[in-house]
Short mmCIF file of C-alpha atoms in Angstrom, two decimals:
data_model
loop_
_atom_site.label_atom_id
_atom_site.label_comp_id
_atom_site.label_asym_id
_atom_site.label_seq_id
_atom_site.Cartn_x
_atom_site.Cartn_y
_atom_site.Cartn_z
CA UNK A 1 94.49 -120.53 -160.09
CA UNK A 2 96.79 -120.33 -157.48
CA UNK A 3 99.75 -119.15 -159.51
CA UNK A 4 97.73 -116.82 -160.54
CA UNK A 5 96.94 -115.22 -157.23
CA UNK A 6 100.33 -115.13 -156.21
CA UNK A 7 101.40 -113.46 -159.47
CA UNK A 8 98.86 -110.73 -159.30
CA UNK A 9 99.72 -110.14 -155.62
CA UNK A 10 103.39 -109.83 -156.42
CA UNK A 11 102.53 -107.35 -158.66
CA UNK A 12 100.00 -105.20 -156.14
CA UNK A 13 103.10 -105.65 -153.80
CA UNK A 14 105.37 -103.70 -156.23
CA UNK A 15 103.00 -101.28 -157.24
CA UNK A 16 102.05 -100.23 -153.84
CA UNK A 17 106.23 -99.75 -153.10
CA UNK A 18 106.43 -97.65 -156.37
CA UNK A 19 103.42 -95.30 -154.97
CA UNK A 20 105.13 -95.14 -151.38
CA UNK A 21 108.78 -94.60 -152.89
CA UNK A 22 106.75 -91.86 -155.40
CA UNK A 23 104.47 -89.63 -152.22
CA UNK A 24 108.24 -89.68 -150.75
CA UNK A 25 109.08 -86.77 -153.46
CA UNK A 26 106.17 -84.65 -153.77
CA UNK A 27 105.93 -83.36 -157.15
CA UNK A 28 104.59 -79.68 -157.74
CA UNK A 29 101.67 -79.20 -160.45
CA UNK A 30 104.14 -76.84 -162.35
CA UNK A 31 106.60 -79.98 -163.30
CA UNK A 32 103.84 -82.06 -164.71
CA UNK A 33 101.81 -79.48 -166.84
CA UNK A 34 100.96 -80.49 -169.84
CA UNK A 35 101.78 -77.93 -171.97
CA UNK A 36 105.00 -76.54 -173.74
CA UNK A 37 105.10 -73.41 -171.32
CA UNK A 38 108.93 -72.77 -169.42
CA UNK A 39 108.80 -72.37 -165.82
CA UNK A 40 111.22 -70.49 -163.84
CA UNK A 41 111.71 -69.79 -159.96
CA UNK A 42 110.02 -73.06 -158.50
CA UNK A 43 106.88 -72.27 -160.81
CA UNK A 44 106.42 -68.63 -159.65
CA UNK A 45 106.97 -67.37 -163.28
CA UNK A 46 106.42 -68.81 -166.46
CA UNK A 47 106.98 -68.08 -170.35
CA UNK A 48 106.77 -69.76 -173.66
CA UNK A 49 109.41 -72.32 -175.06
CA UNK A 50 110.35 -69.22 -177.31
CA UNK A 51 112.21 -66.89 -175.41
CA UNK A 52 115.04 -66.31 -177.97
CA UNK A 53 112.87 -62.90 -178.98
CA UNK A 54 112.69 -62.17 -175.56
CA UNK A 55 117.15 -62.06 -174.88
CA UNK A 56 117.16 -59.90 -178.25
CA UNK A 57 114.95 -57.62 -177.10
CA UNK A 58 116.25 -56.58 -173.53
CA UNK A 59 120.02 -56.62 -175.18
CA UNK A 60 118.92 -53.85 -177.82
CA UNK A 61 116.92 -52.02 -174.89
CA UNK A 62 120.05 -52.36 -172.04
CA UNK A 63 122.57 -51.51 -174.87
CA UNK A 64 121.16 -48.58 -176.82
CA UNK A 65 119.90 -47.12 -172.88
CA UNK A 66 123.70 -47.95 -171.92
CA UNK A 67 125.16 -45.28 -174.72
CA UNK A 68 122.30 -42.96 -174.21
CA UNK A 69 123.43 -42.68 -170.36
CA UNK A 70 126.92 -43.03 -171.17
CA UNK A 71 126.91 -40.86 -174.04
CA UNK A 72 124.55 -38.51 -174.43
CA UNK A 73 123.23 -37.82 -171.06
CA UNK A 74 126.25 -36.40 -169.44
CA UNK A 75 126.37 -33.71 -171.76
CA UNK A 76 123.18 -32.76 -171.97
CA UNK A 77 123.14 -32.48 -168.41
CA UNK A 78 125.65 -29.95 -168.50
CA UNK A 79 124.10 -27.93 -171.78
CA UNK A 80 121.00 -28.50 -171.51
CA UNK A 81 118.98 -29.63 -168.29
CA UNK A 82 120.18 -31.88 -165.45
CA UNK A 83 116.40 -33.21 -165.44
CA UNK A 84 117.09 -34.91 -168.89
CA UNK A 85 119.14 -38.33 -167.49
CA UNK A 86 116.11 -38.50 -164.60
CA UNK A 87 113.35 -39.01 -167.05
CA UNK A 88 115.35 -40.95 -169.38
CA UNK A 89 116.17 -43.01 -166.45
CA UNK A 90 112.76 -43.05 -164.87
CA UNK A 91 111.36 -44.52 -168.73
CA UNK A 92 113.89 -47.23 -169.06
CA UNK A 93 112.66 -48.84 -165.80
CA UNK A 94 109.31 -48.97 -166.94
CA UNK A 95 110.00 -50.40 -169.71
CA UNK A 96 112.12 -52.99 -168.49
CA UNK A 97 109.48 -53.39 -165.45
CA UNK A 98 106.88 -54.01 -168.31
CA UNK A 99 108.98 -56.19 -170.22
CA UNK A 100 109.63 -58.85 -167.42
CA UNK A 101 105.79 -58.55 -166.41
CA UNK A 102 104.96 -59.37 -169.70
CA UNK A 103 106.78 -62.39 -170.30
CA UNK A 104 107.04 -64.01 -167.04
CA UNK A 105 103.22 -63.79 -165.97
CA UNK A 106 100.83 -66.06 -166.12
CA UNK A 107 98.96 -64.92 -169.46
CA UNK A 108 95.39 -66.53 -168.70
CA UNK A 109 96.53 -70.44 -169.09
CA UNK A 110 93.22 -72.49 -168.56
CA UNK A 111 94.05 -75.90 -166.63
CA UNK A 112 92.76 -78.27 -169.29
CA UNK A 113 89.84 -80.89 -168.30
CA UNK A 114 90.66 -83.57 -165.85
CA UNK A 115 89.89 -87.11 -167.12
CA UNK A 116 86.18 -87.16 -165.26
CA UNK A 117 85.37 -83.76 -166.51
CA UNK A 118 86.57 -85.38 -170.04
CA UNK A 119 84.30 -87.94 -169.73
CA UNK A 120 81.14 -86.14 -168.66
CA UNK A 121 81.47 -84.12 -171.51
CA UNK A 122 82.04 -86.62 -174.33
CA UNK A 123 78.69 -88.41 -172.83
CA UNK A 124 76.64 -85.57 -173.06
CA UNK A 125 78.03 -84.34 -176.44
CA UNK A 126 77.67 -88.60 -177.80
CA UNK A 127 74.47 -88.66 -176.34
CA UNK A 128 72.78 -85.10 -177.56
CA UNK A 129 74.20 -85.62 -180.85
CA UNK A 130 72.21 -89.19 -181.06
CA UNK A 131 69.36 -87.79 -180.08
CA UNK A 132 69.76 -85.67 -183.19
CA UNK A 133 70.21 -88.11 -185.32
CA UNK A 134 67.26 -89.94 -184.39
CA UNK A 135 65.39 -86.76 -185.15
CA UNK A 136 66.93 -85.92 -188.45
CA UNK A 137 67.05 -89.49 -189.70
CA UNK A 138 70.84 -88.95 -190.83
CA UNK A 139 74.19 -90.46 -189.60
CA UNK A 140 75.58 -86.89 -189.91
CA UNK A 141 78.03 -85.66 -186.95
CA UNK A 142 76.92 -82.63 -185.54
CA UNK A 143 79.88 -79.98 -185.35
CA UNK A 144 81.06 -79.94 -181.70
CA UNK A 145 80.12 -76.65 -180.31
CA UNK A 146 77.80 -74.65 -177.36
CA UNK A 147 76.15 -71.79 -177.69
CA UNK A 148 76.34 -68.61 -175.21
CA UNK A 149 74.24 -65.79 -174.66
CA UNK A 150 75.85 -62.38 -174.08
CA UNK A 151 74.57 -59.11 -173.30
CA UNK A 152 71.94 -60.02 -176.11
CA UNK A 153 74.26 -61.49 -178.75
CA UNK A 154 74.89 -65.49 -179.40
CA UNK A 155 78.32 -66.80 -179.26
CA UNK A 156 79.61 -70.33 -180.35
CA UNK A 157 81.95 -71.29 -177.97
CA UNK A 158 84.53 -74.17 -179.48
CA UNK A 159 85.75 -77.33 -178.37
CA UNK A 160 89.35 -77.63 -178.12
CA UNK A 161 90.57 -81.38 -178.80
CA UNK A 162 93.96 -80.66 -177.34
CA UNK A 163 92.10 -79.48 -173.94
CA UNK A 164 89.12 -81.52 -173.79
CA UNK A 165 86.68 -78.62 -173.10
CA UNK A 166 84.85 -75.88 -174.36
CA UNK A 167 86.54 -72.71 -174.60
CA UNK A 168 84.96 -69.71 -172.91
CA UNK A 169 84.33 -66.72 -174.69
CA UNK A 170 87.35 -64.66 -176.32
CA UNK A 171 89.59 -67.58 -175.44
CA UNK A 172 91.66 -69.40 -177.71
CA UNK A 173 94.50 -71.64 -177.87
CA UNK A 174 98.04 -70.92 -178.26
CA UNK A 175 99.99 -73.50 -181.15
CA UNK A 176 102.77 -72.42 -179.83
CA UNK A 177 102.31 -72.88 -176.18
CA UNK A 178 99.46 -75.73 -176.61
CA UNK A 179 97.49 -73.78 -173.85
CA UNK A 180 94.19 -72.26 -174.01
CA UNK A 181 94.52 -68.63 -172.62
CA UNK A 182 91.36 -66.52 -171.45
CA UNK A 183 90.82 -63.56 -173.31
CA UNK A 184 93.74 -64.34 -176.02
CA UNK A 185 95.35 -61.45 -178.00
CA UNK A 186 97.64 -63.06 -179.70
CA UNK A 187 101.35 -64.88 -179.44
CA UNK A 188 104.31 -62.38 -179.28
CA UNK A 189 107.84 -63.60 -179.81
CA UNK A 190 109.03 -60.61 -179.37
CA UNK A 191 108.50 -60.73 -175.25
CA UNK A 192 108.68 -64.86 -175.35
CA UNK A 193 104.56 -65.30 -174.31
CA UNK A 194 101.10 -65.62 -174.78
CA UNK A 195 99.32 -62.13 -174.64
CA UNK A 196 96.46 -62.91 -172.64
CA UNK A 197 94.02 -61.30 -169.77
CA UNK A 198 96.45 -61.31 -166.83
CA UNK A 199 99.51 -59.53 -168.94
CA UNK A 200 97.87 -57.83 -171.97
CA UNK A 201 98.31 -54.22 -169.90
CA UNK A 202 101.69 -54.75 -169.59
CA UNK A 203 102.07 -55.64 -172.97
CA UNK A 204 100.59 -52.44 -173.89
CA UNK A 205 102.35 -50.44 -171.71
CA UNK A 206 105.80 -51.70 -172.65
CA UNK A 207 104.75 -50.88 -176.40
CA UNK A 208 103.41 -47.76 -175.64
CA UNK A 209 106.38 -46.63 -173.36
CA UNK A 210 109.19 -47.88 -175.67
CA UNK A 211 107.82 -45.85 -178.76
CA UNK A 212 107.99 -42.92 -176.31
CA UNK A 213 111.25 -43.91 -174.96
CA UNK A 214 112.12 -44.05 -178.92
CA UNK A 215 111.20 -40.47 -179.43
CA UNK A 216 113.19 -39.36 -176.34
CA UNK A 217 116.10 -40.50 -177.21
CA UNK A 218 115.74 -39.46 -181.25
CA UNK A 219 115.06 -35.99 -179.70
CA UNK A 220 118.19 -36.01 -177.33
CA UNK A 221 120.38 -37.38 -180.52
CA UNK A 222 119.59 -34.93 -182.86
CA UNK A 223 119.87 -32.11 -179.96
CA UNK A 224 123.42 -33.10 -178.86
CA UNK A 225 124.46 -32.85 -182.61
CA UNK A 226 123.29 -29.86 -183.36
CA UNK A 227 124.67 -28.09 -180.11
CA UNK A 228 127.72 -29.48 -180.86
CA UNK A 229 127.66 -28.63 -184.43
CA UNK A 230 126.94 -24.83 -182.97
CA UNK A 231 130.27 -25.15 -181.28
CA UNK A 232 132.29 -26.72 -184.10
CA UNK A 233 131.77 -27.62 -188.00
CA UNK A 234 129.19 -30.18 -188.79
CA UNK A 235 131.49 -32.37 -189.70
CA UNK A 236 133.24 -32.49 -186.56
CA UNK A 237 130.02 -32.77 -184.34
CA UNK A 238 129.13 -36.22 -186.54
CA UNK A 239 132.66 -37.51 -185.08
CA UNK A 240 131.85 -36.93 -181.77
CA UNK A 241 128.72 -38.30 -181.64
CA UNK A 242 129.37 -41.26 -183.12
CA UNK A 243 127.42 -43.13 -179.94
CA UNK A 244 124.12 -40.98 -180.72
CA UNK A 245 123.58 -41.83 -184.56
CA UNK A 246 124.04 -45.62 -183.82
CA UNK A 247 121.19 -45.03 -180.83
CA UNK A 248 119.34 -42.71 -183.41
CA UNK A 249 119.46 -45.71 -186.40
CA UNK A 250 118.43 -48.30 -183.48
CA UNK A 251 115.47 -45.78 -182.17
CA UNK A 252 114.34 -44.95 -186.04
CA UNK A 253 114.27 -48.76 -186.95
CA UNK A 254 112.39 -49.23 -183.40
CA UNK A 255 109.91 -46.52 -183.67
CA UNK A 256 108.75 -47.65 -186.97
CA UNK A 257 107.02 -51.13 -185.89
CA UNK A 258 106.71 -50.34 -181.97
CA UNK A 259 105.35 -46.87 -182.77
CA UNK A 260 102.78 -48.91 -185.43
CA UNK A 261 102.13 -51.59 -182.60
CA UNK A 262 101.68 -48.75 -180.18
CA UNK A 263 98.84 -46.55 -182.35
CA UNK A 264 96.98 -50.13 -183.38
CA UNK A 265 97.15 -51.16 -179.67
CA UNK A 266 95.41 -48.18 -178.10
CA UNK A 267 92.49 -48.34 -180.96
CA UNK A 268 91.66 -51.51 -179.67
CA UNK A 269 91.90 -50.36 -175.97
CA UNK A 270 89.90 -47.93 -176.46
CA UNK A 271 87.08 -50.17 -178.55
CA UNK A 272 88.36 -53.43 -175.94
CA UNK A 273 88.58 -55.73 -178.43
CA UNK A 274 92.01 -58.09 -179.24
CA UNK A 275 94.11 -58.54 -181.70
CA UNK A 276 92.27 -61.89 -182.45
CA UNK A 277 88.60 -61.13 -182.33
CA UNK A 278 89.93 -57.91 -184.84
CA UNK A 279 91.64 -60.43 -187.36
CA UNK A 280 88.81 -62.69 -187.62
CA UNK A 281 86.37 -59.82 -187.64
CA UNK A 282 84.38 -60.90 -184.65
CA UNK A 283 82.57 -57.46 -184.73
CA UNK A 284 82.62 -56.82 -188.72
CA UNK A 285 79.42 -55.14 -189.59
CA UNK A 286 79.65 -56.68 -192.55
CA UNK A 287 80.38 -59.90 -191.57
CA UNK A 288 77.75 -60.83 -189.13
CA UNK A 289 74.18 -59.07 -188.50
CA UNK A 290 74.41 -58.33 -184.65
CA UNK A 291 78.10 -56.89 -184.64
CA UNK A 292 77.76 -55.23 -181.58
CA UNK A 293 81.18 -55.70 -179.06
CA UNK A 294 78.87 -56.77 -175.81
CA UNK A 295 82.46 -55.73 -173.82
CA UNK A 296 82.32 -52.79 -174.77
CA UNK A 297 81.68 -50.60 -171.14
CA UNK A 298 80.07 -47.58 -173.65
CA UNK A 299 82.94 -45.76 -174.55
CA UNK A 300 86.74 -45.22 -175.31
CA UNK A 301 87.28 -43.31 -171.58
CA UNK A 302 85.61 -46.32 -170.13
CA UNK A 303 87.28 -49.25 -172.10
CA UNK A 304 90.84 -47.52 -171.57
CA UNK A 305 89.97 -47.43 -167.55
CA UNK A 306 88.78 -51.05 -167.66
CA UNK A 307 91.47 -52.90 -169.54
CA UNK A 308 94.15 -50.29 -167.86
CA UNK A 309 93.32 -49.76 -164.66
CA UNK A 310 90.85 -52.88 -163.60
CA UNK A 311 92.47 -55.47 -160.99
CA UNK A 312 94.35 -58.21 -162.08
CA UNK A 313 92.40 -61.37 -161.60
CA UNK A 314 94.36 -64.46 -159.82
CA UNK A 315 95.90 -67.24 -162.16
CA UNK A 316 93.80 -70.12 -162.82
CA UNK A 317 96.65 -72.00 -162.46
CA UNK A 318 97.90 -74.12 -159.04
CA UNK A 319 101.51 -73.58 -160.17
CA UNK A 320 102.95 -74.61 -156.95
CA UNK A 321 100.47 -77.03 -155.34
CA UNK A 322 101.68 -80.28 -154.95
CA UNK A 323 100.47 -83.32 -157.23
CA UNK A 324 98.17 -85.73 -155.13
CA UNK A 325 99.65 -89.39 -157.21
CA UNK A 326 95.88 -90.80 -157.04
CA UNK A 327 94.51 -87.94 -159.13
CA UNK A 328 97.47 -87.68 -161.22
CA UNK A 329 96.76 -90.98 -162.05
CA UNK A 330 93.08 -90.47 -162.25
CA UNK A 331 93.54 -87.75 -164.68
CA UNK A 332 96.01 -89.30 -166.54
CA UNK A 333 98.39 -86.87 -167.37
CA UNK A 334 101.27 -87.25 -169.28
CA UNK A 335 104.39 -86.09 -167.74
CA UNK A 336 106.90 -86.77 -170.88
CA UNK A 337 105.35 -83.54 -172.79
CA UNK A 338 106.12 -81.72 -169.25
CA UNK A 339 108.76 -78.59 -169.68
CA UNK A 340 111.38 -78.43 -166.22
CA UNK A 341 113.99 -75.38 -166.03
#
């Protein structure tokens, strides 16, 4: 007995100097979070693991815009309109500004359950669904879901496994990022993150802005060529603008899935609906009896104004707040699945 109270005191011993030598480093939430999500800037921004898309797409935007200013806009400021490099200039830094919104904002991550939380809810579920079974007689599992009431029409809200909670309504969660995200659109690898709540205006507005963008420069090509071509043979104006059919191919093969992305966007602004709840025909008429979209704010003027123009709600997310080691071990989170740039 005694050897055994001197054993488990040597051990209390070590584990208390292992918790001391641990609250010496303070650890911020951001390098312990669970999911696969990259975090940049001491936590202040944050993408997805893929951000390969993302490097691909700002090269093709920074080098066709470089031989459209290089190229293209010096002469047309001199035939044409000095005015023409301003707005080309004033729509490539909103795009770019919409771009790096996009993928470095929080989309909507929602902090998955702590270990109490986990608990509690596992009881209830375990102890409802016996209650069931009592009733029905059966050893059948009941399906693990709630049901929600809005504006008049029932919603199931799932149970995510991977978060330990019940998703709210128009949330999902992201394979790729293993985070649920609040009103989820859908995963773009294109701009390396989640399109969620917090960034889905961006999204659109980078979309929307490079199909225009697209157009502008297609216009500019095709006018510097045939200017030129006034001036000289045809054949002569294709050498020397050489820079604007490669920016013309690039804007053509652009504008024909951004331009697409762009038109199938604004339909669902103006119905506010996602990508998701479209795909899985959450409002199909045909589909379910009460189809009725109880986000809808009446109609298209409304919806655009809302999802545009409403504030940006704050991140659910304590990014930067420091880890306190008695909940982390409370809550048992695992920090070997944790992503640290």
């Amino acid at each position: 007995m005694a050897n055994t109270k001197v054993t488990h005191s040597a051990q209390s011993d070590s584990s208390n100097g292992q918790r001391s030598a641990d609250s010496n480093k303070m650890q911020r939430k951001w390098e312990i979070h669970p999911g696969r999500n990259k975090f940049y800037c001491n936590g202040r921004c944050v993408s997805s693991p893929d951000y390969g898309g993302f490097l691909c797409c700002m090269g093709l935007i920074i080098v066709t815009g470089g031989l459209f200013f290089a190229f293209d806009c010096p002469y047309l400021a001199v035939h044409v309109n000095p005015v023409i490099p301003v707005i080309g200039g004033l729509l490539f830094i909103f795009i770019i500004g919409c771009l790096l919104q996009t993928t470095f904002i929080d989309p909507g991550i929602i902090p998955r359950a702590t270990l109490p939380e986990a608990l509690e809810t596992d009881r209830l579920f375990q102890l409802e669904n016996q209650n069931q079974e009592n009733q029905n007689g059966s050893g059948y599992a009941a399906p693990r879901f709630k049901e929600v009431e809005i504006k008049g029409r029932t919603f199931k809200l799932s149970y995510c496994q991977t978060c330990q909670m019940y998703r709210p309504p128009r949330a999902s969660h992201c394979s790729r990022c293993n985070n649920c995200v609040e009103r989820f659109d859908h995963h773009c690898p294109m701009v390396g993150n989640c399109i969620g709540r917090r960034n889905y205006r961006y999204f659109y507005l980078f979309v929307t802005s490079t199909a225009i963008m697209c157009c502008y420069v297609l216009g500019c090509n095709i006018a510097v060529i045939v200017l030129r071509a006034m001036d000289t043979d045809v054949g002569e104006a294709f050498k020397k603008s050489v820079a604007s059919l490669i920016e013309g191919i690039v804007c053509l093969g652009s504008l024909a899935s951004v331009g697409g992305l762009s038109c199938y966007h604004s339909m669902l602004v103006a119905r506010e609906m996602t990508t998701n709840e479209d795909i899985k025909g959450t409002y199909n008429e045909k589909k379910f009896k009460n189809h009725t979209n109880p986000y809808s704010q009446g109609n298209c003027i409304q919806n655009c104004c809302f999802v545009l123009c409403s504030p940006r709600l704050p991140s659910l997310l304590d990014r930067r707040g420091f880890v306190d080691p008695a909940d982390e071990e409370n809550q048992g989170v695992q920090i070997s699945n944790s992503v640290r740039v």
